[in-house]
PDB file of C-alpha atoms in Angstrom:
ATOM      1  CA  UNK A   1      10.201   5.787   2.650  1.00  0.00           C
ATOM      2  CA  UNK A   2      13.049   8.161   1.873  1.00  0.00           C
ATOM      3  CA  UNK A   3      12.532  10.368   4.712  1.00  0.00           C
ATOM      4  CA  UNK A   4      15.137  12.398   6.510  1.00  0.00           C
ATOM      5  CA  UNK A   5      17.515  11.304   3.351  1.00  0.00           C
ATOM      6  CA  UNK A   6      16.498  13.238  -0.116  1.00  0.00           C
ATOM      7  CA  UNK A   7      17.031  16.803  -0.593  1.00  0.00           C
ATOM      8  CA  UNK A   8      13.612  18.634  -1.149  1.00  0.00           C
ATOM      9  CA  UNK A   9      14.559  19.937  -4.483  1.00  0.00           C
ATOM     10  CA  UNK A  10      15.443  16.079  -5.546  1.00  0.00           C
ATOM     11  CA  UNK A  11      12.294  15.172  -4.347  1.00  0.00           C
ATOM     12  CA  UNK A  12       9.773  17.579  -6.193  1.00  0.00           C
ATOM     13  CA  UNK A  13      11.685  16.745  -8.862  1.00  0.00           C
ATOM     14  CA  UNK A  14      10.896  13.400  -8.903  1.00  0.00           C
ATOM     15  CA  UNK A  15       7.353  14.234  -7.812  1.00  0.00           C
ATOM     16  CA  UNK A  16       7.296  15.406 -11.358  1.00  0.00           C
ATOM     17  CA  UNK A  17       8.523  12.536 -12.778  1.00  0.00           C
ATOM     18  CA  UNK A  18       6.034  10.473 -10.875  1.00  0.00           C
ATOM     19  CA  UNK A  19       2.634  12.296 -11.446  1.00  0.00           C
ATOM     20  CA  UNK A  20       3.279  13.180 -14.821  1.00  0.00           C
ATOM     21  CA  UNK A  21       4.933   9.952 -16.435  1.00  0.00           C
ATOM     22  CA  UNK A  22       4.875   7.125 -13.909  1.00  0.00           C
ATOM     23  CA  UNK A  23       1.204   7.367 -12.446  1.00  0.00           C
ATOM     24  CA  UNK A  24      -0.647   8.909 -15.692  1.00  0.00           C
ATOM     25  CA  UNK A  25      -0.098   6.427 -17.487  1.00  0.00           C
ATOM     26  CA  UNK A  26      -0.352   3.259 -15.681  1.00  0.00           C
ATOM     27  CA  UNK A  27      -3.597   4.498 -14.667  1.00  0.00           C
ATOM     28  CA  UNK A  28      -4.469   4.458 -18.573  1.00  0.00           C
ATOM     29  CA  UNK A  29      -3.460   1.132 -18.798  1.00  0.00           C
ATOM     30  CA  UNK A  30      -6.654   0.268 -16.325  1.00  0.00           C
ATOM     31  CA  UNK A  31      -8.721   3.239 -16.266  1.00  0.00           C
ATOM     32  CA  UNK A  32      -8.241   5.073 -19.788  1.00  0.00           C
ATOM     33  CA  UNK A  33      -9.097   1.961 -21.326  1.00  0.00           C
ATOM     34  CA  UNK A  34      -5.538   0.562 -22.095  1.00  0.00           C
ATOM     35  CA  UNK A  35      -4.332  -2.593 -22.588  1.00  0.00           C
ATOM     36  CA  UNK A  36      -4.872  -4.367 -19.126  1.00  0.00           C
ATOM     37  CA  UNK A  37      -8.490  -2.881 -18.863  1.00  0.00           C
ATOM     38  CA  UNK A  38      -8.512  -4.957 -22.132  1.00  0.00           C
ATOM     39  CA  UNK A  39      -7.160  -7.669 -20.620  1.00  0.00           C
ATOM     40  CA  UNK A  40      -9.824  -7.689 -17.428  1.00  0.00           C
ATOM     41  CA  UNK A  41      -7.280  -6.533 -15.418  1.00  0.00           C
ATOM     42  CA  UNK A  42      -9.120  -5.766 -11.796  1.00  0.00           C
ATOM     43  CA  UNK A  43      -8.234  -3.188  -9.885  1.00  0.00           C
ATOM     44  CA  UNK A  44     -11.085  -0.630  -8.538  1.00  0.00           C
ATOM     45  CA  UNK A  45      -9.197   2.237  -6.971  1.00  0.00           C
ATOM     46  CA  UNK A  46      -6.043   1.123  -6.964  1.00  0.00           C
ATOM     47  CA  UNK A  47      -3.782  -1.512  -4.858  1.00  0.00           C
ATOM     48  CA  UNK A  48      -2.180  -1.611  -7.913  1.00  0.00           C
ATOM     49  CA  UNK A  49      -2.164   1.125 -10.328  1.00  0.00           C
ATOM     50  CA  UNK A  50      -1.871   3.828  -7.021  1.00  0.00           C
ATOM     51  CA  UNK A  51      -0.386   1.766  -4.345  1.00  0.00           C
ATOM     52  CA  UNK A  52       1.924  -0.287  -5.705  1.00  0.00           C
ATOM     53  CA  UNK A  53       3.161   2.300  -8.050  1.00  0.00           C
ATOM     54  CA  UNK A  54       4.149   4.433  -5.251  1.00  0.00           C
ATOM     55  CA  UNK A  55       5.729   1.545  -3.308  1.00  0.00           C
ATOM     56  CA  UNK A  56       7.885   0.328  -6.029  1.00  0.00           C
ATOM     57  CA  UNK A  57       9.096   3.830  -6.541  1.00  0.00           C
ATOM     58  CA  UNK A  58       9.449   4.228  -2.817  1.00  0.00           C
ATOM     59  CA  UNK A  59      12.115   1.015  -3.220  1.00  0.00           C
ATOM     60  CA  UNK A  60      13.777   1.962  -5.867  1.00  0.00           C
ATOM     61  CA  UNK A  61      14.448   5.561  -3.926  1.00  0.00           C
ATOM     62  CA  UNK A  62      15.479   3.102  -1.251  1.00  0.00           C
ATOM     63  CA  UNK A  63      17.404   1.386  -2.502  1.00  0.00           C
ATOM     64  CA  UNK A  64      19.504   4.285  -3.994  1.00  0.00           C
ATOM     65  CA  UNK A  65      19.522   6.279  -1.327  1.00  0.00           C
ATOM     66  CA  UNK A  66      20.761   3.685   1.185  1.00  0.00           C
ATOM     67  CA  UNK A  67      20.055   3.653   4.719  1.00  0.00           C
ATOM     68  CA  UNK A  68      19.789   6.533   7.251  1.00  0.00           C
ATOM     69  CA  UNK A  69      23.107   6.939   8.931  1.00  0.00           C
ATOM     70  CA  UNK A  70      23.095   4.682  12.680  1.00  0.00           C
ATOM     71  CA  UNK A  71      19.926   2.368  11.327  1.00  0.00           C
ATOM     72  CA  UNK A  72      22.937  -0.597  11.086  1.00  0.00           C
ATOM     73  CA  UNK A  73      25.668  -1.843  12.840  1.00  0.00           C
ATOM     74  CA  UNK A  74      29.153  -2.747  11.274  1.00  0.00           C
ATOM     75  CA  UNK A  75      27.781  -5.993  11.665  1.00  0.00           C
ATOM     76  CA  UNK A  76      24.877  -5.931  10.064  1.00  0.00           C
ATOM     77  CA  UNK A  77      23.156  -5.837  13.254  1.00  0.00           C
ATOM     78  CA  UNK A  78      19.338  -3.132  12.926  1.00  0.00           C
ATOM     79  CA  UNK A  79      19.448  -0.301  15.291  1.00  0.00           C
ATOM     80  CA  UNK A  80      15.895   0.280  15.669  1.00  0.00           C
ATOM     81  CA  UNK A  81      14.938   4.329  15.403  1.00  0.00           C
ATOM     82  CA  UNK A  82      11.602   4.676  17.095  1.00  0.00           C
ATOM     83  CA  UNK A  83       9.130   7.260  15.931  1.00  0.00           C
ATOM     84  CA  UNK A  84       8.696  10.330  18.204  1.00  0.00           C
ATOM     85  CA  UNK A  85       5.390  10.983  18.413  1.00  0.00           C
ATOM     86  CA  UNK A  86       2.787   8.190  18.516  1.00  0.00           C
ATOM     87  CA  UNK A  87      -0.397  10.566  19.104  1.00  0.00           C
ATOM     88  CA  UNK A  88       0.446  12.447  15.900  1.00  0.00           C
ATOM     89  CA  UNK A  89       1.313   9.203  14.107  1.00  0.00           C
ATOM     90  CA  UNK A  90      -2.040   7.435  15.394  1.00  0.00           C
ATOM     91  CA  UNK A  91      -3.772  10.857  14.201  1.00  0.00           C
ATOM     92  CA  UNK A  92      -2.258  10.689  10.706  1.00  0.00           C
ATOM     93  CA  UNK A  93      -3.451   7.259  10.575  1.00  0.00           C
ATOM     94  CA  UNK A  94      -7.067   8.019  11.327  1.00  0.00           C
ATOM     95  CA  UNK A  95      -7.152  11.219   8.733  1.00  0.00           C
ATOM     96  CA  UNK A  96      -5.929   8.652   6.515  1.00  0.00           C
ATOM     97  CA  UNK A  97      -8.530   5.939   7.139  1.00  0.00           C
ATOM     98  CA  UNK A  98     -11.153   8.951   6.879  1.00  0.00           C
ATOM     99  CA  UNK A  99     -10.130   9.976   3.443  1.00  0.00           C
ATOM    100  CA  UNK A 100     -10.344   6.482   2.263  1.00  0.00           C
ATOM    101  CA  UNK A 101     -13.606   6.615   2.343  1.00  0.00           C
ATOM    102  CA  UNK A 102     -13.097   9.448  -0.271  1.00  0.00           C
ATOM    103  CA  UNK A 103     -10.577   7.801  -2.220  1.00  0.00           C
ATOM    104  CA  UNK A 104     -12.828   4.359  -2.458  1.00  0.00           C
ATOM    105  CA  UNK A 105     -16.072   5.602  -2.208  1.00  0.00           C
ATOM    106  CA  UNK A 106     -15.659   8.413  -4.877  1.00  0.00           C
ATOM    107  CA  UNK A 107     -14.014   5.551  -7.084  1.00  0.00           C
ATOM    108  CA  UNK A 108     -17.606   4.919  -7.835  1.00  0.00           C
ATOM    109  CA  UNK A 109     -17.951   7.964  -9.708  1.00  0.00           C
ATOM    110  CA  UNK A 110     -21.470   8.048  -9.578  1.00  0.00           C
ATOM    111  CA  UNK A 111     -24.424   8.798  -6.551  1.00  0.00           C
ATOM    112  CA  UNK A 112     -25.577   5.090  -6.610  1.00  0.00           C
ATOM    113  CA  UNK A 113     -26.493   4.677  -2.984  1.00  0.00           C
ATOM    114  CA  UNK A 114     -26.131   0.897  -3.115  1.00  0.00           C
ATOM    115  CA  UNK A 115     -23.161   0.494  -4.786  1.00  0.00           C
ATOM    116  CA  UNK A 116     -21.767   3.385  -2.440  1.00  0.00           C
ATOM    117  CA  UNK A 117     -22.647   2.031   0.341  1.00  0.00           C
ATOM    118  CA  UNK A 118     -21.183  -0.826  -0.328  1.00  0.00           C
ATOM    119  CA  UNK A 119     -17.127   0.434  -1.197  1.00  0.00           C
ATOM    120  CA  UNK A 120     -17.617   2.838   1.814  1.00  0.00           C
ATOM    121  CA  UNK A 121     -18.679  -0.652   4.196  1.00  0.00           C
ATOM    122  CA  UNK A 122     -15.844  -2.925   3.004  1.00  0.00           C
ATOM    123  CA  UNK A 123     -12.940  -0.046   3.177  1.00  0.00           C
ATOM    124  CA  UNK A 124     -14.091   0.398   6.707  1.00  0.00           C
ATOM    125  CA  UNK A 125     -14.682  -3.303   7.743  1.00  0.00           C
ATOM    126  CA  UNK A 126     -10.895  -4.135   5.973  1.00  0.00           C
ATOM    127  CA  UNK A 127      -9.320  -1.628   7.780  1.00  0.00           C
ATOM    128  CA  UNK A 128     -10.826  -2.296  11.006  1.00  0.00           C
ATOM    129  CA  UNK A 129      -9.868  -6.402  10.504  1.00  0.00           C
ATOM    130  CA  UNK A 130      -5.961  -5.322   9.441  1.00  0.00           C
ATOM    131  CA  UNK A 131      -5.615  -3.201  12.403  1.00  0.00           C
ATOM    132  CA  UNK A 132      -7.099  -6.167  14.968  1.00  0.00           C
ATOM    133  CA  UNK A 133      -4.981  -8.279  12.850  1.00  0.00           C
ATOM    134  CA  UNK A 134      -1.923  -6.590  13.083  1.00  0.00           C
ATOM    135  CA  UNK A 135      -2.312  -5.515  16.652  1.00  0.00           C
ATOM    136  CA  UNK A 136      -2.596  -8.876  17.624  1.00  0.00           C
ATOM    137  CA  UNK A 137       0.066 -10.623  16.031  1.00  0.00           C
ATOM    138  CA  UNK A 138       2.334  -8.125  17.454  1.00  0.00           C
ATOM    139  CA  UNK A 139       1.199  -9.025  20.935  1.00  0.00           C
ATOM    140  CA  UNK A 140       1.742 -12.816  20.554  1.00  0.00           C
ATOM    141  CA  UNK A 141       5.371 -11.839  19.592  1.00  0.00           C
ATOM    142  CA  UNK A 142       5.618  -9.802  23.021  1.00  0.00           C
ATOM    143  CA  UNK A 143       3.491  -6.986  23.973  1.00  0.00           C
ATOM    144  CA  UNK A 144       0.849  -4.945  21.290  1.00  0.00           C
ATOM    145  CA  UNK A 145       2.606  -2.899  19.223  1.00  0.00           C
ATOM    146  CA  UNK A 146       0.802   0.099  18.286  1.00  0.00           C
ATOM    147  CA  UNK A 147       2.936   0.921  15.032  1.00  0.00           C
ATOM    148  CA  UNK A 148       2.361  -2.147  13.866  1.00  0.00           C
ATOM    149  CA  UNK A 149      -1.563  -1.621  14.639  1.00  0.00           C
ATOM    150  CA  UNK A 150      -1.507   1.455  12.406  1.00  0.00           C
ATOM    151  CA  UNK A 151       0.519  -0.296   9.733  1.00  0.00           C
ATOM    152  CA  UNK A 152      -2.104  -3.025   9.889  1.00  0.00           C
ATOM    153  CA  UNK A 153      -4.970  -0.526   9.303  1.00  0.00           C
ATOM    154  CA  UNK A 154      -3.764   1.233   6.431  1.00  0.00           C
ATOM    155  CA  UNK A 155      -2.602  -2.690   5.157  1.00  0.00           C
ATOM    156  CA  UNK A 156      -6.647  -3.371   5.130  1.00  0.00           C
ATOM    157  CA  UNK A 157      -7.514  -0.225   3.237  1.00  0.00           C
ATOM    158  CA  UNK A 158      -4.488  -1.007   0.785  1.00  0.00           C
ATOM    159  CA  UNK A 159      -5.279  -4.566   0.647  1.00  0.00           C
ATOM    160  CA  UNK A 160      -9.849  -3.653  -0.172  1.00  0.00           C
ATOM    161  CA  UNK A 161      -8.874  -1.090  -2.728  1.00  0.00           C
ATOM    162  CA  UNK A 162      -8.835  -3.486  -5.689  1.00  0.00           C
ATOM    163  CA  UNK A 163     -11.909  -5.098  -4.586  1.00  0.00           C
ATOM    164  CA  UNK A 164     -13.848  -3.191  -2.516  1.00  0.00           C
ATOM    165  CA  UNK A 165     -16.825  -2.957  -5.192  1.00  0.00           C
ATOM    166  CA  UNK A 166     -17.283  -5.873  -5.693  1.00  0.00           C
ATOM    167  CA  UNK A 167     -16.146  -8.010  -2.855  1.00  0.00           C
ATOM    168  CA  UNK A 168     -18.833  -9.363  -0.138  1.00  0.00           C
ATOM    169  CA  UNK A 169     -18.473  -7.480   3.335  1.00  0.00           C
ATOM    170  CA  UNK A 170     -17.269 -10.567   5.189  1.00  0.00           C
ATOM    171  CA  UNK A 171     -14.487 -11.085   1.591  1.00  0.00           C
ATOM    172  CA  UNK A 172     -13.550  -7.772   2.978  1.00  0.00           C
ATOM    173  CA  UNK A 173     -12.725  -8.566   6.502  1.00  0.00           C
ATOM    174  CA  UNK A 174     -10.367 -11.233   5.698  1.00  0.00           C
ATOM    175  CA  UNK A 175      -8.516  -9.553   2.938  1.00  0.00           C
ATOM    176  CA  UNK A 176      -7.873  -6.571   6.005  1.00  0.00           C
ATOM    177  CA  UNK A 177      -7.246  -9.722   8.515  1.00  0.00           C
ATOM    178  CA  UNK A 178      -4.833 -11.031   6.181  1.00  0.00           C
ATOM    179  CA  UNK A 179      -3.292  -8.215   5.030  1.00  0.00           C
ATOM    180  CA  UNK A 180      -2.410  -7.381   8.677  1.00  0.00           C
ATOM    181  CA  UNK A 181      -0.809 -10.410   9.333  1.00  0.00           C
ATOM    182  CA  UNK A 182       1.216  -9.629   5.884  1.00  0.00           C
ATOM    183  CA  UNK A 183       2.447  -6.098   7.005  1.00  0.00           C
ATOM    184  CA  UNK A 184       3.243  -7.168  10.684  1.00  0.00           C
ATOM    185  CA  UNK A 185       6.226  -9.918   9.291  1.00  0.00           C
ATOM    186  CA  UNK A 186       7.104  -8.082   6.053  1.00  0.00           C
ATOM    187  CA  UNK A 187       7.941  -4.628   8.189  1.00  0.00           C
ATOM    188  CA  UNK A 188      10.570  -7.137  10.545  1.00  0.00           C
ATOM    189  CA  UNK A 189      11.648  -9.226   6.978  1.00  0.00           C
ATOM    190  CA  UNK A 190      12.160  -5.440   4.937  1.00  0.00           C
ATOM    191  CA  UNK A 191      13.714  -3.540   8.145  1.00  0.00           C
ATOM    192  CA  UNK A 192      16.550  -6.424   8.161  1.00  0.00           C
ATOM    193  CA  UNK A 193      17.938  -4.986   4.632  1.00  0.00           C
ATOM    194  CA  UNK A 194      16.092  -2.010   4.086  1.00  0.00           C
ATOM    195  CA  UNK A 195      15.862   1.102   6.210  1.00  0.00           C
ATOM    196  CA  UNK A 196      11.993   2.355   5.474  1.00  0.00           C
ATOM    197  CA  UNK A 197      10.958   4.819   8.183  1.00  0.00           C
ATOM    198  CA  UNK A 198       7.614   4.280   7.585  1.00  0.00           C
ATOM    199  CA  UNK A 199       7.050   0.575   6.487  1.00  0.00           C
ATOM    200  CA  UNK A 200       5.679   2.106   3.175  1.00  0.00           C
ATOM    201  CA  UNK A 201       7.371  -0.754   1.099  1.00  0.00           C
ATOM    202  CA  UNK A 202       5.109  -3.320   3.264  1.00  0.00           C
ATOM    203  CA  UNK A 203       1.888  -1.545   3.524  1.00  0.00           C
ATOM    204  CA  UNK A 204       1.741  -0.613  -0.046  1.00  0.00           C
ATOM    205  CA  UNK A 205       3.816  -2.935  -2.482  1.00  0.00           C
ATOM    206  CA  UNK A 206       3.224  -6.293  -0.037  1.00  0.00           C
ATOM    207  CA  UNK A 207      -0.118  -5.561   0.489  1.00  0.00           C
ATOM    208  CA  UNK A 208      -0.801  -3.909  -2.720  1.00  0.00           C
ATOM    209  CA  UNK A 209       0.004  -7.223  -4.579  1.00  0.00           C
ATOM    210  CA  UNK A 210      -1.721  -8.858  -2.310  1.00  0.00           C
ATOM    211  CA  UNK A 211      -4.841  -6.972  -2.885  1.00  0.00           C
ATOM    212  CA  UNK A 212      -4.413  -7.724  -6.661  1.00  0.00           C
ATOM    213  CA  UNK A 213      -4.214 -10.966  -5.852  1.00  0.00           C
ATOM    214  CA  UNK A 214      -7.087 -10.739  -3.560  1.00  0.00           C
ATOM    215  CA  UNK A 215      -9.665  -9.352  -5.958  1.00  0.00           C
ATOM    216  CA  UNK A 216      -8.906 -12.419  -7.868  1.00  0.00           C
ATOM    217  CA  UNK A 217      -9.645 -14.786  -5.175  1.00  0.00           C
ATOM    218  CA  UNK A 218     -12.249 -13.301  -4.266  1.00  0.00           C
ATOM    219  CA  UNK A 219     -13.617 -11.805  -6.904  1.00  0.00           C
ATOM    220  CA  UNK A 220     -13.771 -14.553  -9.332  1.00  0.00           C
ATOM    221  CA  UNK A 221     -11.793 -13.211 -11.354  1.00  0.00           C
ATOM    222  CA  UNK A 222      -8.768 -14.273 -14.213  1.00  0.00           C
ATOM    223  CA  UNK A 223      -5.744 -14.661 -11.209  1.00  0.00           C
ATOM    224  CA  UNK A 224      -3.072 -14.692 -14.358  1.00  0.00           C
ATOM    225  CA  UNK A 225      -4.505 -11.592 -15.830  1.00  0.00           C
ATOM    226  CA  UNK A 226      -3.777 -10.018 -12.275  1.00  0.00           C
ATOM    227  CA  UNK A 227      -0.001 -11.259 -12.139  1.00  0.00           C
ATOM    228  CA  UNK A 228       0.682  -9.934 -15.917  1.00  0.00           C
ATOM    229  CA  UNK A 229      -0.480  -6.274 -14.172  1.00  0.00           C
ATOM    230  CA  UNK A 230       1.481  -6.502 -11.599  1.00  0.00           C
ATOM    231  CA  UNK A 231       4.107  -7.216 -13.308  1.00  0.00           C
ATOM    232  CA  UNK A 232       3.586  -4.744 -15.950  1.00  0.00           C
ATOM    233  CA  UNK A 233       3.307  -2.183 -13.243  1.00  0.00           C
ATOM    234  CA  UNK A 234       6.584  -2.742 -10.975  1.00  0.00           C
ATOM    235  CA  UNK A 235       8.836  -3.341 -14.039  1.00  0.00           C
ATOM    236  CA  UNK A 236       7.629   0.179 -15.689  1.00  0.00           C
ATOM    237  CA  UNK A 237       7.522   2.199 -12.197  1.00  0.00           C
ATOM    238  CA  UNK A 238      11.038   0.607 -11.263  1.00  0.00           C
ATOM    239  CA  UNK A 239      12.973   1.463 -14.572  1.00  0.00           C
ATOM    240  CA  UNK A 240      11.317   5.040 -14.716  1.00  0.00           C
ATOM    241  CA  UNK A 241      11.978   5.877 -11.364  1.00  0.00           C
TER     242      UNK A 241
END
């Protein structure tokens, strides 16, 4: 999100901050047994405690950095800055959809094939329905974009994270579907006022929260308990960062 506007030194400085007082310790909160794990707070791998976290930060940088010099006009007016290399970017996003099934399926933390099985089917089945999703939303609006397409996937994979246990394989496919509809407007609403190279603000925060929301909905489980965390989580990631 702050690309080609931090210093490297700044950055791995707040890395620092990040993975060693921002991240360790919401993840306590849910997965040390802390006070929202108390609560039944959901969240199975993360579209909270990881995504979110990250996404909030990645504002708050934002927000402090200001834009890239030429993204806006006098006027207000957005001076769109294309990426240069869609093969790499499509690449990246494919890596990124492989390792998922890492990030998800070794959530389990055990070798229970069902269970497995399971995380590594929904991940896959959200990702593919936010990239459709995405893809063709962005066509209706003109021609298929294929940013928005990637955006979309890694939307689904964002959106299953906080469910993908325990939510059925077609609960899966519309949480992706949805959250690719989601990213596709949020990038166009977030680009108007804030210049994120990447869209990580959408993808993760947007779709983070709504993959809280999601394993709620879907889940069956406490919706309020899943506002208090992520609440809890963008105030505390915001004022740290």
């Amino acid at each position: 999100a702050v690309a080609e506007r931090m210093k490297l030194w700044s950055f791995l400085a707040f890395a620092v901050v990040m993975t060693g007082f921002i991240y360790p310790i919401e993840g306590y909160w849910k997965w040390g047994g802390g006070y929202l794990n108390e609560a039944g707070f959901l969240d199975f791998a993360g579209s909270g405690v990881v995504h979110m976290t990250g996404a909030v930060a990645a504002l708050a940088g934002v927000i402090l950095l200001g834009a890239r010099k030429g993204k806006y006009a006098s006027d207000g007016a957005v001076n769109p800055i294309p990426g240069a290399n869609l093969p790499l970017a499509t690449l990246g996003t494919f890596l990124l959809w492989f390792g998922w099934f890492g990030f998800n399926g070794g959530s389990v933390l055990s070798a229970d094939p069902a269970l497995t099985s399971l995380v590594l089917v929904t991940t896959s089945m959200a990702a593919a329905a936010g990239g459709l999703a995405a893809g063709l939303v962005s066509w209706t609006q003109g021609k298929p974009d294929v940013t928005m397409a990637l955006n979309g996937i890694l939307a689904g994979l964002v959106g299953v994270t906080a469910s993908a246990d325990s939510v059925t394989i077609q609960g899966a496919v519309i949480i992706g579907a949805i959250a690719g509809v989601i990213v596709y407007f949020s990038v166009i609403i977030v680009d108007k006022k804030i210049d994120d190279p990447v869209g990580a603000v959408s993808v993760h925060l947007v779709c983070g929260i709504w993959g809280t929301i999601a394993a709620a909905l879907f889940g069956g489980h406490n919706l309020v308990v899943q506002l208090i965390g992520i609440g809890a989580i963008g105030a505390y990631t915001v004022i740290f960062t």
